[in-house]
PDB file of N, CA and C in Angstrom:
ATOM      1  N   SER A 749     -12.094  -3.374  -6.609  1.00  0.00           N
ATOM      2  CA  SER A 749     -11.147  -4.063  -5.764  1.00  0.00           C
ATOM      3  C   SER A 749     -10.158  -3.045  -5.197  1.00  0.00           C
ATOM      4  N   GLU A 750      -9.768  -3.253  -3.974  1.00  0.00           N
ATOM      5  CA  GLU A 750      -8.803  -2.365  -3.325  1.00  0.00           C
ATOM      6  C   GLU A 750      -7.833  -3.200  -2.517  1.00  0.00           C
ATOM      7  N   MET A 751      -6.604  -2.708  -2.398  1.00  0.00           N
ATOM      8  CA  MET A 751      -5.581  -3.432  -1.658  1.00  0.00           C
ATOM      9  C   MET A 751      -4.647  -2.421  -0.991  1.00  0.00           C
ATOM     10  N   THR A 752      -4.257  -2.714   0.237  1.00  0.00           N
ATOM     11  CA  THR A 752      -3.267  -1.896   0.939  1.00  0.00           C
ATOM     12  C   THR A 752      -2.083  -2.786   1.273  1.00  0.00           C
ATOM     13  N   ILE A 753      -0.937  -2.421   0.738  1.00  0.00           N
ATOM     14  CA  ILE A 753       0.304  -3.169   0.948  1.00  0.00           C
ATOM     15  C   ILE A 753       1.100  -2.469   2.046  1.00  0.00           C
ATOM     16  N   SER A 754       1.620  -3.246   2.983  1.00  0.00           N
ATOM     17  CA  SER A 754       2.453  -2.707   4.064  1.00  0.00           C
ATOM     18  C   SER A 754       3.902  -3.106   3.824  1.00  0.00           C
ATOM     19  N   VAL A 755       4.789  -2.118   3.942  1.00  0.00           N
ATOM     20  CA  VAL A 755       6.215  -2.358   3.726  1.00  0.00           C
ATOM     21  C   VAL A 755       6.978  -1.814   4.933  1.00  0.00           C
ATOM     22  N   LYS A 756       7.726  -2.690   5.603  1.00  0.00           N
ATOM     23  CA  LYS A 756       8.501  -2.300   6.793  1.00  0.00           C
ATOM     24  C   LYS A 756       9.959  -2.082   6.402  1.00  0.00           C
ATOM     25  N   PHE A 757      10.520  -0.988   6.904  1.00  0.00           N
ATOM     26  CA  PHE A 757      11.910  -0.634   6.617  1.00  0.00           C
ATOM     27  C   PHE A 757      12.728  -0.589   7.901  1.00  0.00           C
ATOM     28  N   PRO A 758      14.065  -0.693   7.784  1.00  0.00           N
ATOM     29  CA  PRO A 758      14.899  -0.653   8.992  1.00  0.00           C
ATOM     30  C   PRO A 758      14.886   0.711   9.682  1.00  0.00           C
ATOM     31  N   PHE A 759      14.595   1.780   8.925  1.00  0.00           N
ATOM     32  CA  PHE A 759      14.487   3.121   9.495  1.00  0.00           C
ATOM     33  C   PHE A 759      13.626   3.981   8.580  1.00  0.00           C
ATOM     34  N   LYS A 760      13.141   5.084   9.122  1.00  0.00           N
ATOM     35  CA  LYS A 760      12.276   5.996   8.371  1.00  0.00           C
ATOM     36  C   LYS A 760      13.130   6.933   7.531  1.00  0.00           C
ATOM     37  N   PHE A 761      12.839   6.995   6.230  1.00  0.00           N
ATOM     38  CA  PHE A 761      13.570   7.885   5.319  1.00  0.00           C
ATOM     39  C   PHE A 761      12.624   8.835   4.584  1.00  0.00           C
ATOM     40  N   TRP A 762      11.337   8.724   4.801  1.00  0.00           N
ATOM     41  CA  TRP A 762      10.338   9.471   4.040  1.00  0.00           C
ATOM     42  C   TRP A 762       9.860  10.705   4.789  1.00  0.00           C
ATOM     43  N   ASP A 763       8.963  11.439   4.122  1.00  0.00           N
ATOM     44  CA  ASP A 763       8.411  12.694   4.643  1.00  0.00           C
ATOM     45  C   ASP A 763       7.717  12.490   5.990  1.00  0.00           C
ATOM     46  N   ASP A 764       7.560  13.591   6.726  1.00  0.00           N
ATOM     47  CA  ASP A 764       6.860  13.529   8.003  1.00  0.00           C
ATOM     48  C   ASP A 764       5.345  13.604   7.848  1.00  0.00           C
ATOM     49  N   GLU A 765       4.870  13.854   6.645  1.00  0.00           N
ATOM     50  CA  GLU A 765       3.436  13.907   6.402  1.00  0.00           C
ATOM     51  C   GLU A 765       2.828  12.516   6.529  1.00  0.00           C
ATOM     52  N   TYR A 766       1.566  12.466   6.977  1.00  0.00           N
ATOM     53  CA  TYR A 766       0.888  11.167   7.088  1.00  0.00           C
ATOM     54  C   TYR A 766       0.614  10.595   5.696  1.00  0.00           C
ATOM     55  N   TYR A 767       0.044  11.430   4.807  1.00  0.00           N
ATOM     56  CA  TYR A 767      -0.198  11.007   3.423  1.00  0.00           C
ATOM     57  C   TYR A 767       0.901  11.534   2.522  1.00  0.00           C
ATOM     58  N   ILE A 768       1.378  10.682   1.644  1.00  0.00           N
ATOM     59  CA  ILE A 768       2.407  11.046   0.675  1.00  0.00           C
ATOM     60  C   ILE A 768       1.874  10.628  -0.695  1.00  0.00           C
ATOM     61  N   LEU A 769       1.865  11.561  -1.629  1.00  0.00           N
ATOM     62  CA  LEU A 769       1.312  11.280  -2.956  1.00  0.00           C
ATOM     63  C   LEU A 769       2.402  11.240  -4.001  1.00  0.00           C
ATOM     64  N   PHE A 770       2.222  10.368  -4.983  1.00  0.00           N
ATOM     65  CA  PHE A 770       3.164  10.207  -6.088  1.00  0.00           C
ATOM     66  C   PHE A 770       2.382  10.167  -7.389  1.00  0.00           C
ATOM     67  N   ILE A 771       2.826  10.937  -8.352  1.00  0.00           N
ATOM     68  CA  ILE A 771       2.222  10.909  -9.678  1.00  0.00           C
ATOM     69  C   ILE A 771       3.280  10.425 -10.652  1.00  0.00           C
ATOM     70  N   GLY A 772       3.058   9.246 -11.192  1.00  0.00           N
ATOM     71  CA  GLY A 772       3.997   8.663 -12.145  1.00  0.00           C
ATOM     72  C   GLY A 772       3.392   8.602 -13.536  1.00  0.00           C
ATOM     73  N   GLU A 773       4.016   7.829 -14.388  1.00  0.00           N
ATOM     74  CA  GLU A 773       3.567   7.720 -15.765  1.00  0.00           C
ATOM     75  C   GLU A 773       2.319   6.857 -15.909  1.00  0.00           C
ATOM     76  N   SER A 774       2.120   5.896 -15.009  1.00  0.00           N
ATOM     77  CA  SER A 774       0.966   5.002 -15.079  1.00  0.00           C
ATOM     78  C   SER A 774      -0.070   5.417 -14.052  1.00  0.00           C
ATOM     79  N   ARG A 775      -1.289   5.622 -14.493  1.00  0.00           N
ATOM     80  CA  ARG A 775      -2.358   6.057 -13.600  1.00  0.00           C
ATOM     81  C   ARG A 775      -2.628   5.003 -12.518  1.00  0.00           C
ATOM     82  N   GLY A 776      -2.663   5.451 -11.258  1.00  0.00           N
ATOM     83  CA  GLY A 776      -3.011   4.576 -10.151  1.00  0.00           C
ATOM     84  C   GLY A 776      -1.920   3.630  -9.697  1.00  0.00           C
ATOM     85  N   ARG A 777      -0.725   3.794 -10.212  1.00  0.00           N
ATOM     86  CA  ARG A 777       0.358   2.871  -9.873  1.00  0.00           C
ATOM     87  C   ARG A 777       1.166   3.392  -8.687  1.00  0.00           C
ATOM     88  N   TYR A 778       0.872   2.852  -7.505  1.00  0.00           N
ATOM     89  CA  TYR A 778       1.578   3.217  -6.262  1.00  0.00           C
ATOM     90  C   TYR A 778       1.542   4.729  -6.034  1.00  0.00           C
ATOM     91  N   THR A 779       0.348   5.293  -5.985  1.00  0.00           N
ATOM     92  CA  THR A 779       0.212   6.749  -5.894  1.00  0.00           C
ATOM     93  C   THR A 779      -0.102   7.280  -4.499  1.00  0.00           C
ATOM     94  N   VAL A 780      -0.828   6.526  -3.682  1.00  0.00           N
ATOM     95  CA  VAL A 780      -1.248   7.028  -2.368  1.00  0.00           C
ATOM     96  C   VAL A 780      -0.551   6.226  -1.275  1.00  0.00           C
ATOM     97  N   TRP A 781       0.316   6.918  -0.528  1.00  0.00           N
ATOM     98  CA  TRP A 781       1.122   6.299   0.525  1.00  0.00           C
ATOM     99  C   TRP A 781       0.705   6.847   1.880  1.00  0.00           C
ATOM    100  N   GLU A 782       0.841   6.025   2.918  1.00  0.00           N
ATOM    101  CA  GLU A 782       0.583   6.445   4.287  1.00  0.00           C
ATOM    102  C   GLU A 782       1.770   6.056   5.154  1.00  0.00           C
ATOM    103  N   SER A 783       2.201   6.994   5.983  1.00  0.00           N
ATOM    104  CA  SER A 783       3.286   6.736   6.914  1.00  0.00           C
ATOM    105  C   SER A 783       2.711   6.189   8.208  1.00  0.00           C
ATOM    106  N   ILE A 784       3.071   4.963   8.535  1.00  0.00           N
ATOM    107  CA  ILE A 784       2.622   4.343   9.782  1.00  0.00           C
ATOM    108  C   ILE A 784       3.839   4.317  10.712  1.00  0.00           C
ATOM    109  N   ASP A 785       3.895   5.307  11.584  1.00  0.00           N
ATOM    110  CA  ASP A 785       5.051   5.426  12.476  1.00  0.00           C
ATOM    111  C   ASP A 785       4.608   5.529  13.934  1.00  0.00           C
ATOM    112  N   GLU A 786       3.483   4.938  14.241  1.00  0.00           N
ATOM    113  CA  GLU A 786       2.982   4.880  15.607  1.00  0.00           C
ATOM    114  C   GLU A 786       2.767   3.426  15.971  1.00  0.00           C
ATOM    115  N   PRO A 787       3.327   2.909  16.995  1.00  0.00           N
ATOM    116  CA  PRO A 787       4.221   3.649  17.862  1.00  0.00           C
ATOM    117  C   PRO A 787       5.499   4.047  17.132  1.00  0.00           C
ATOM    118  N   GLU A 788       6.161   5.047  17.650  1.00  0.00           N
ATOM    119  CA  GLU A 788       7.371   5.557  17.021  1.00  0.00           C
ATOM    120  C   GLU A 788       8.363   4.435  16.772  1.00  0.00           C
ATOM    121  N   GLY A 789       8.936   4.441  15.598  1.00  0.00           N
ATOM    122  CA  GLY A 789       9.914   3.421  15.246  1.00  0.00           C
ATOM    123  C   GLY A 789       9.324   2.253  14.484  1.00  0.00           C
ATOM    124  N   THR A 790       8.030   2.311  14.185  1.00  0.00           N
ATOM    125  CA  THR A 790       7.398   1.225  13.429  1.00  0.00           C
ATOM    126  C   THR A 790       7.983   1.134  12.026  1.00  0.00           C
ATOM    127  N   ASN A 791       8.250   2.289  11.424  1.00  0.00           N
ATOM    128  CA  ASN A 791       8.916   2.369  10.105  1.00  0.00           C
ATOM    129  C   ASN A 791       8.180   1.598   9.010  1.00  0.00           C
ATOM    130  N   ILE A 792       6.878   1.811   8.940  1.00  0.00           N
ATOM    131  CA  ILE A 792       6.065   1.141   7.923  1.00  0.00           C
ATOM    132  C   ILE A 792       5.461   2.173   6.986  1.00  0.00           C
ATOM    133  N   LEU A 793       5.559   1.901   5.705  1.00  0.00           N
ATOM    134  CA  LEU A 793       4.838   2.649   4.683  1.00  0.00           C
ATOM    135  C   LEU A 793       3.752   1.737   4.135  1.00  0.00           C
ATOM    136  N   GLN A 794       2.566   2.296   3.958  1.00  0.00           N
ATOM    137  CA  GLN A 794       1.493   1.549   3.313  1.00  0.00           C
ATOM    138  C   GLN A 794       1.137   2.254   2.017  1.00  0.00           C
ATOM    139  N   VAL A 795       0.857   1.472   0.998  1.00  0.00           N
ATOM    140  CA  VAL A 795       0.431   2.022  -0.286  1.00  0.00           C
ATOM    141  C   VAL A 795      -0.879   1.358  -0.666  1.00  0.00           C
ATOM    142  N   THR A 796      -1.827   2.160  -1.131  1.00  0.00           N
ATOM    143  CA  THR A 796      -3.148   1.658  -1.486  1.00  0.00           C
ATOM    144  C   THR A 796      -3.305   1.642  -2.997  1.00  0.00           C
ATOM    145  N   LEU A 797      -3.781   0.510  -3.497  1.00  0.00           N
ATOM    146  CA  LEU A 797      -4.040   0.340  -4.925  1.00  0.00           C
ATOM    147  C   LEU A 797      -5.519   0.040  -5.111  1.00  0.00           C
ATOM    148  N   ALA A 798      -6.048   0.406  -6.268  1.00  0.00           N
ATOM    149  CA  ALA A 798      -7.461   0.173  -6.536  1.00  0.00           C
ATOM    150  C   ALA A 798      -7.667  -0.384  -7.933  1.00  0.00           C
ATOM    151  N   ASP A 799      -8.798  -1.028  -8.097  1.00  0.00           N
ATOM    152  CA  ASP A 799      -9.321  -1.493  -9.374  1.00  0.00           C
ATOM    153  C   ASP A 799      -8.332  -2.405 -10.110  1.00  0.00           C
ATOM    154  N   GLU A 800      -8.072  -2.113 -11.365  1.00  0.00           N
ATOM    155  CA  GLU A 800      -7.220  -2.982 -12.187  1.00  0.00           C
ATOM    156  C   GLU A 800      -5.814  -3.119 -11.620  1.00  0.00           C
ATOM    157  N   GLU A 801      -5.292  -2.050 -11.069  1.00  0.00           N
ATOM    158  CA  GLU A 801      -3.935  -2.092 -10.512  1.00  0.00           C
ATOM    159  C   GLU A 801      -3.884  -3.045  -9.317  1.00  0.00           C
ATOM    160  N   ALA A 802      -4.902  -3.022  -8.470  1.00  0.00           N
ATOM    161  CA  ALA A 802      -4.957  -3.943  -7.327  1.00  0.00           C
ATOM    162  C   ALA A 802      -5.029  -5.392  -7.804  1.00  0.00           C
ATOM    163  N   ARG A 803      -5.837  -5.658  -8.800  1.00  0.00           N
ATOM    164  CA  ARG A 803      -5.949  -7.028  -9.320  1.00  0.00           C
ATOM    165  C   ARG A 803      -4.647  -7.483  -9.983  1.00  0.00           C
ATOM    166  N   ARG A 804      -3.991  -6.574 -10.692  1.00  0.00           N
ATOM    167  CA  ARG A 804      -2.722  -6.911 -11.345  1.00  0.00           C
ATOM    168  C   ARG A 804      -1.678  -7.301 -10.304  1.00  0.00           C
ATOM    169  N   VAL A 805      -1.541  -6.485  -9.269  1.00  0.00           N
ATOM    170  CA  VAL A 805      -0.532  -6.723  -8.240  1.00  0.00           C
ATOM    171  C   VAL A 805      -0.860  -7.968  -7.423  1.00  0.00           C
ATOM    172  N   GLU A 806      -2.134  -8.206  -7.172  1.00  0.00           N
ATOM    173  CA  GLU A 806      -2.521  -9.401  -6.410  1.00  0.00           C
ATOM    174  C   GLU A 806      -2.096 -10.686  -7.111  1.00  0.00           C
ATOM    175  N   ALA A 807      -2.035 -10.644  -8.433  1.00  0.00           N
ATOM    176  CA  ALA A 807      -1.703 -11.836  -9.212  1.00  0.00           C
ATOM    177  C   ALA A 807      -0.200 -12.093  -9.334  1.00  0.00           C
ATOM    178  N   GLN A 808       0.632 -11.135  -8.931  1.00  0.00           N
ATOM    179  CA  GLN A 808       2.074 -11.340  -9.079  1.00  0.00           C
ATOM    180  C   GLN A 808       2.714 -11.697  -7.745  1.00  0.00           C
ATOM    181  N   SER A 809       3.967 -12.066  -7.779  1.00  0.00           N
ATOM    182  CA  SER A 809       4.682 -12.478  -6.566  1.00  0.00           C
ATOM    183  C   SER A 809       4.992 -11.281  -5.667  1.00  0.00           C
ATOM    184  N   ASP A 810       5.227 -11.568  -4.393  1.00  0.00           N
ATOM    185  CA  ASP A 810       5.655 -10.526  -3.457  1.00  0.00           C
ATOM    186  C   ASP A 810       6.962  -9.897  -3.921  1.00  0.00           C
ATOM    187  N   GLU A 811       7.850 -10.708  -4.479  1.00  0.00           N
ATOM    188  CA  GLU A 811       9.150 -10.196  -4.939  1.00  0.00           C
ATOM    189  C   GLU A 811       8.972  -9.189  -6.077  1.00  0.00           C
ATOM    190  N   ALA A 812       8.080  -9.480  -7.011  1.00  0.00           N
ATOM    191  CA  ALA A 812       7.825  -8.553  -8.119  1.00  0.00           C
ATOM    192  C   ALA A 812       7.190  -7.265  -7.602  1.00  0.00           C
ATOM    193  N   THR A 813       6.273  -7.393  -6.653  1.00  0.00           N
ATOM    194  CA  THR A 813       5.628  -6.220  -6.071  1.00  0.00           C
ATOM    195  C   THR A 813       6.635  -5.372  -5.316  1.00  0.00           C
ATOM    196  N   GLN A 814       7.486  -6.010  -4.531  1.00  0.00           N
ATOM    197  CA  GLN A 814       8.519  -5.264  -3.801  1.00  0.00           C
ATOM    198  C   GLN A 814       9.438  -4.531  -4.763  1.00  0.00           C
ATOM    199  N   ALA A 815       9.828  -5.160  -5.848  1.00  0.00           N
ATOM    200  CA  ALA A 815      10.698  -4.511  -6.837  1.00  0.00           C
ATOM    201  C   ALA A 815      10.014  -3.286  -7.434  1.00  0.00           C
ATOM    202  N   GLU A 816       8.724  -3.396  -7.753  1.00  0.00           N
ATOM    203  CA  GLU A 816       7.994  -2.247  -8.307  1.00  0.00           C
ATOM    204  C   GLU A 816       7.896  -1.118  -7.289  1.00  0.00           C
ATOM    205  N   ILE A 817       7.593  -1.472  -6.043  1.00  0.00           N
ATOM    206  CA  ILE A 817       7.501  -0.471  -4.976  1.00  0.00           C
ATOM    207  C   ILE A 817       8.827   0.246  -4.795  1.00  0.00           C
ATOM    208  N   MET A 818       9.913  -0.511  -4.782  1.00  0.00           N
ATOM    209  CA  MET A 818      11.226   0.109  -4.601  1.00  0.00           C
ATOM    210  C   MET A 818      11.596   0.998  -5.785  1.00  0.00           C
ATOM    211  N   ASP A 819      11.199   0.630  -6.990  1.00  0.00           N
ATOM    212  CA  ASP A 819      11.428   1.505  -8.149  1.00  0.00           C
ATOM    213  C   ASP A 819      10.764   2.858  -7.934  1.00  0.00           C
ATOM    214  N   VAL A 820       9.514   2.841  -7.467  1.00  0.00           N
ATOM    215  CA  VAL A 820       8.777   4.085  -7.227  1.00  0.00           C
ATOM    216  C   VAL A 820       9.411   4.875  -6.080  1.00  0.00           C
ATOM    217  N   LEU A 821       9.710   4.201  -4.969  1.00  0.00           N
ATOM    218  CA  LEU A 821      10.294   4.911  -3.828  1.00  0.00           C
ATOM    219  C   LEU A 821      11.661   5.495  -4.159  1.00  0.00           C
ATOM    220  N   ARG A 822      12.414   4.840  -5.017  1.00  0.00           N
ATOM    221  CA  ARG A 822      13.730   5.383  -5.401  1.00  0.00           C
ATOM    222  C   ARG A 822      13.586   6.587  -6.335  1.00  0.00           C
ATOM    223  N   ILE A 823      12.519   6.636  -7.095  1.00  0.00           N
ATOM    224  CA  ILE A 823      12.220   7.844  -7.867  1.00  0.00           C
ATOM    225  C   ILE A 823      11.887   8.977  -6.904  1.00  0.00           C
ATOM    226  N   MET A 824      11.126   8.661  -5.869  1.00  0.00           N
ATOM    227  CA  MET A 824      10.684   9.672  -4.907  1.00  0.00           C
ATOM    228  C   MET A 824      11.799  10.139  -3.975  1.00  0.00           C
ATOM    229  N   TYR A 825      12.643   9.196  -3.499  1.00  0.00           N
ATOM    230  CA  TYR A 825      13.590   9.510  -2.428  1.00  0.00           C
ATOM    231  C   TYR A 825      15.059   9.254  -2.754  1.00  0.00           C
ATOM    232  N   GLY A 826      15.353   8.783  -3.932  1.00  0.00           N
ATOM    233  CA  GLY A 826      16.743   8.556  -4.314  1.00  0.00           C
ATOM    234  C   GLY A 826      17.171   7.106  -4.147  1.00  0.00           C
ATOM    235  N   ASP A 827      18.314   6.796  -4.726  1.00  0.00           N
ATOM    236  CA  ASP A 827      18.814   5.418  -4.761  1.00  0.00           C
ATOM    237  C   ASP A 827      19.381   4.910  -3.439  1.00  0.00           C
ATOM    238  N   SER A 828      19.635   5.794  -2.486  1.00  0.00           N
ATOM    239  CA  SER A 828      20.301   5.369  -1.254  1.00  0.00           C
ATOM    240  C   SER A 828      19.340   4.857  -0.174  1.00  0.00           C
ATOM    241  N   ILE A 829      18.051   4.779  -0.470  1.00  0.00           N
ATOM    242  CA  ILE A 829      17.113   4.282   0.547  1.00  0.00           C
ATOM    243  C   ILE A 829      17.325   2.783   0.755  1.00  0.00           C
ATOM    244  N   PRO A 830      17.008   2.285   1.965  1.00  0.00           N
ATOM    245  CA  PRO A 830      17.254   0.867   2.250  1.00  0.00           C
ATOM    246  C   PRO A 830      16.187  -0.036   1.625  1.00  0.00           C
ATOM    247  N   ASP A 831      16.553  -1.287   1.455  1.00  0.00           N
ATOM    248  CA  ASP A 831      15.571  -2.283   1.059  1.00  0.00           C
ATOM    249  C   ASP A 831      14.678  -2.587   2.260  1.00  0.00           C
ATOM    250  N   PRO A 832      13.439  -2.987   2.011  1.00  0.00           N
ATOM    251  CA  PRO A 832      12.553  -3.315   3.132  1.00  0.00           C
ATOM    252  C   PRO A 832      12.997  -4.578   3.861  1.00  0.00           C
ATOM    253  N   VAL A 833      12.603  -4.666   5.127  1.00  0.00           N
ATOM    254  CA  VAL A 833      12.870  -5.876   5.899  1.00  0.00           C
ATOM    255  C   VAL A 833      11.681  -6.838   5.843  1.00  0.00           C
ATOM    256  N   ASP A 834      10.503  -6.317   5.429  1.00  0.00           N
ATOM    257  CA  ASP A 834       9.324  -7.168   5.317  1.00  0.00           C
ATOM    258  C   ASP A 834       8.291  -6.484   4.437  1.00  0.00           C
ATOM    259  N   ILE A 835       7.422  -7.289   3.838  1.00  0.00           N
ATOM    260  CA  ILE A 835       6.334  -6.785   3.011  1.00  0.00           C
ATOM    261  C   ILE A 835       5.120  -7.681   3.218  1.00  0.00           C
ATOM    262  N   LEU A 836       3.954  -7.058   3.275  1.00  0.00           N
ATOM    263  CA  LEU A 836       2.700  -7.800   3.382  1.00  0.00           C
ATOM    264  C   LEU A 836       1.815  -7.394   2.211  1.00  0.00           C
ATOM    265  N   VAL A 837       1.554  -8.349   1.332  1.00  0.00           N
ATOM    266  CA  VAL A 837       0.688  -8.130   0.178  1.00  0.00           C
ATOM    267  C   VAL A 837      -0.568  -8.975   0.391  1.00  0.00           C
ATOM    268  N   PRO A 838      -1.675  -8.342   0.801  1.00  0.00           N
ATOM    269  CA  PRO A 838      -2.885  -9.124   1.030  1.00  0.00           C
ATOM    270  C   PRO A 838      -3.477  -9.608  -0.291  1.00  0.00           C
ATOM    271  N   ARG A 839      -4.037 -10.759  -0.262  1.00  0.00           N
ATOM    272  CA  ARG A 839      -4.646 -11.319  -1.478  1.00  0.00           C
ATOM    273  C   ARG A 839      -6.089 -11.743  -1.179  1.00  0.00           C
ATOM    274  N   TRP A 840      -6.890 -10.767  -0.754  1.00  0.00           N
ATOM    275  CA  TRP A 840      -8.280 -11.022  -0.393  1.00  0.00           C
ATOM    276  C   TRP A 840      -9.072 -11.560  -1.577  1.00  0.00           C
ATOM    277  N   GLY A 841      -8.767 -11.111  -2.770  1.00  0.00           N
ATOM    278  CA  GLY A 841      -9.494 -11.563  -3.953  1.00  0.00           C
ATOM    279  C   GLY A 841      -9.281 -13.028  -4.268  1.00  0.00           C
ATOM    280  N   GLN A 842      -8.170 -13.593  -3.822  1.00  0.00           N
ATOM    281  CA  GLN A 842      -7.868 -14.997  -4.068  1.00  0.00           C
ATOM    282  C   GLN A 842      -8.330 -15.903  -2.921  1.00  0.00           C
ATOM    283  N   ASP A 843      -8.745 -15.305  -1.812  1.00  0.00           N
ATOM    284  CA  ASP A 843      -9.180 -16.072  -0.657  1.00  0.00           C
ATOM    285  C   ASP A 843     -10.613 -16.557  -0.895  1.00  0.00           C
ATOM    286  N   PRO A 844     -10.844 -17.869  -0.890  1.00  0.00           N
ATOM    287  CA  PRO A 844     -12.185 -18.389  -1.195  1.00  0.00           C
ATOM    288  C   PRO A 844     -13.253 -17.975  -0.181  1.00  0.00           C
ATOM    289  N   PHE A 845     -12.836 -17.539   1.002  1.00  0.00           N
ATOM    290  CA  PHE A 845     -13.802 -17.101   2.006  1.00  0.00           C
ATOM    291  C   PHE A 845     -14.172 -15.628   1.865  1.00  0.00           C
ATOM    292  N   PHE A 846     -13.389 -14.865   1.103  1.00  0.00           N
ATOM    293  CA  PHE A 846     -13.636 -13.434   0.973  1.00  0.00           C
ATOM    294  C   PHE A 846     -13.885 -13.002  -0.470  1.00  0.00           C
ATOM    295  N   ARG A 847     -13.044 -13.468  -1.395  1.00  0.00           N
ATOM    296  CA  ARG A 847     -13.140 -13.089  -2.810  1.00  0.00           C
ATOM    297  C   ARG A 847     -13.153 -11.570  -2.990  1.00  0.00           C
ATOM    298  N   GLY A 848     -12.319 -10.912  -2.236  1.00  0.00           N
ATOM    299  CA  GLY A 848     -12.198  -9.463  -2.331  1.00  0.00           C
ATOM    300  C   GLY A 848     -12.560  -8.800  -1.023  1.00  0.00           C
ATOM    301  N   SER A 849     -12.339  -7.502  -0.954  1.00  0.00           N
ATOM    302  CA  SER A 849     -12.705  -6.742   0.230  1.00  0.00           C
ATOM    303  C   SER A 849     -13.030  -5.323  -0.183  1.00  0.00           C
ATOM    304  N   TYR A 850     -13.770  -4.652   0.645  1.00  0.00           N
ATOM    305  CA  TYR A 850     -14.097  -3.254   0.399  1.00  0.00           C
ATOM    306  C   TYR A 850     -14.480  -2.623   1.721  1.00  0.00           C
ATOM    307  N   ALA A 851     -14.518  -1.307   1.732  1.00  0.00           N
ATOM    308  CA  ALA A 851     -14.841  -0.590   2.957  1.00  0.00           C
ATOM    309  C   ALA A 851     -16.018   0.346   2.701  1.00  0.00           C
ATOM    310  N   ASN A 852     -17.162  -0.215   2.459  1.00  0.00           N
ATOM    311  CA  ASN A 852     -18.388   0.547   2.258  1.00  0.00           C
ATOM    312  C   ASN A 852     -19.420   0.104   3.263  1.00  0.00           C
ATOM    313  N   TRP A 853     -20.344   1.010   3.589  1.00  0.00           N
ATOM    314  CA  TRP A 853     -21.463   0.636   4.429  1.00  0.00           C
ATOM    315  C   TRP A 853     -22.407  -0.212   3.595  1.00  0.00           C
ATOM    316  N   GLY A 854     -23.029  -1.168   4.212  1.00  0.00           N
ATOM    317  CA  GLY A 854     -23.962  -2.060   3.530  1.00  0.00           C
ATOM    318  C   GLY A 854     -25.204  -1.341   3.035  1.00  0.00           C
ATOM    319  N   VAL A 855     -25.891  -1.979   2.113  1.00  0.00           N
ATOM    320  CA  VAL A 855     -27.131  -1.432   1.580  1.00  0.00           C
ATOM    321  C   VAL A 855     -28.128  -1.239   2.722  1.00  0.00           C
ATOM    322  N   GLY A 856     -28.757  -0.083   2.768  1.00  0.00           N
ATOM    323  CA  GLY A 856     -29.767   0.198   3.782  1.00  0.00           C
ATOM    324  C   GLY A 856     -29.233   0.818   5.054  1.00  0.00           C
ATOM    325  N   ILE A 857     -27.932   0.953   5.199  1.00  0.00           N
ATOM    326  CA  ILE A 857     -27.345   1.586   6.386  1.00  0.00           C
ATOM    327  C   ILE A 857     -27.509   3.094   6.244  1.00  0.00           C
ATOM    328  N   ASN A 858     -28.030   3.748   7.271  1.00  0.00           N
ATOM    329  CA  ASN A 858     -28.169   5.200   7.207  1.00  0.00           C
ATOM    330  C   ASN A 858     -27.126   5.880   8.083  1.00  0.00           C
ATOM    331  N   SER A 859     -27.088   7.194   8.036  1.00  0.00           N
ATOM    332  CA  SER A 859     -26.053   7.942   8.760  1.00  0.00           C
ATOM    333  C   SER A 859     -26.115   7.747  10.264  1.00  0.00           C
ATOM    334  N   GLU A 860     -27.282   7.448  10.810  1.00  0.00           N
ATOM    335  CA  GLU A 860     -27.404   7.229  12.248  1.00  0.00           C
ATOM    336  C   GLU A 860     -26.771   5.902  12.680  1.00  0.00           C
ATOM    337  N   GLU A 861     -26.666   4.951  11.761  1.00  0.00           N
ATOM    338  CA  GLU A 861     -26.119   3.631  12.085  1.00  0.00           C
ATOM    339  C   GLU A 861     -24.615   3.539  11.830  1.00  0.00           C
ATOM    340  N   GLN A 862     -24.026   4.556  11.238  1.00  0.00           N
ATOM    341  CA  GLN A 862     -22.611   4.513  10.909  1.00  0.00           C
ATOM    342  C   GLN A 862     -21.794   4.660  12.107  1.00  0.00           C
TER     343      GLN A 862
END
């Protein structure tokens, strides 16, 4: 299972790199971040979770997820960063039409069809 959470902020406070990595005490917990700043001023950070961590977060409230994300970002960037103005936590695993999502080529697809 995989999940990408989008968090919108009032302004950009993070690194200029597209990918931002974090290594914390818990393996896989909010470790891979992407800066989505196109068009300029979008001010969105996305974080990708996988496997057990994705399933754990999918089962909790948006408020709990936002609190966890802000704990990590405040470790990374300090206590003075702003709270987000919006958060999108997809729950593909709970959707009866999808029951999860993934980004793999189907069985039998070869390199010429990609």
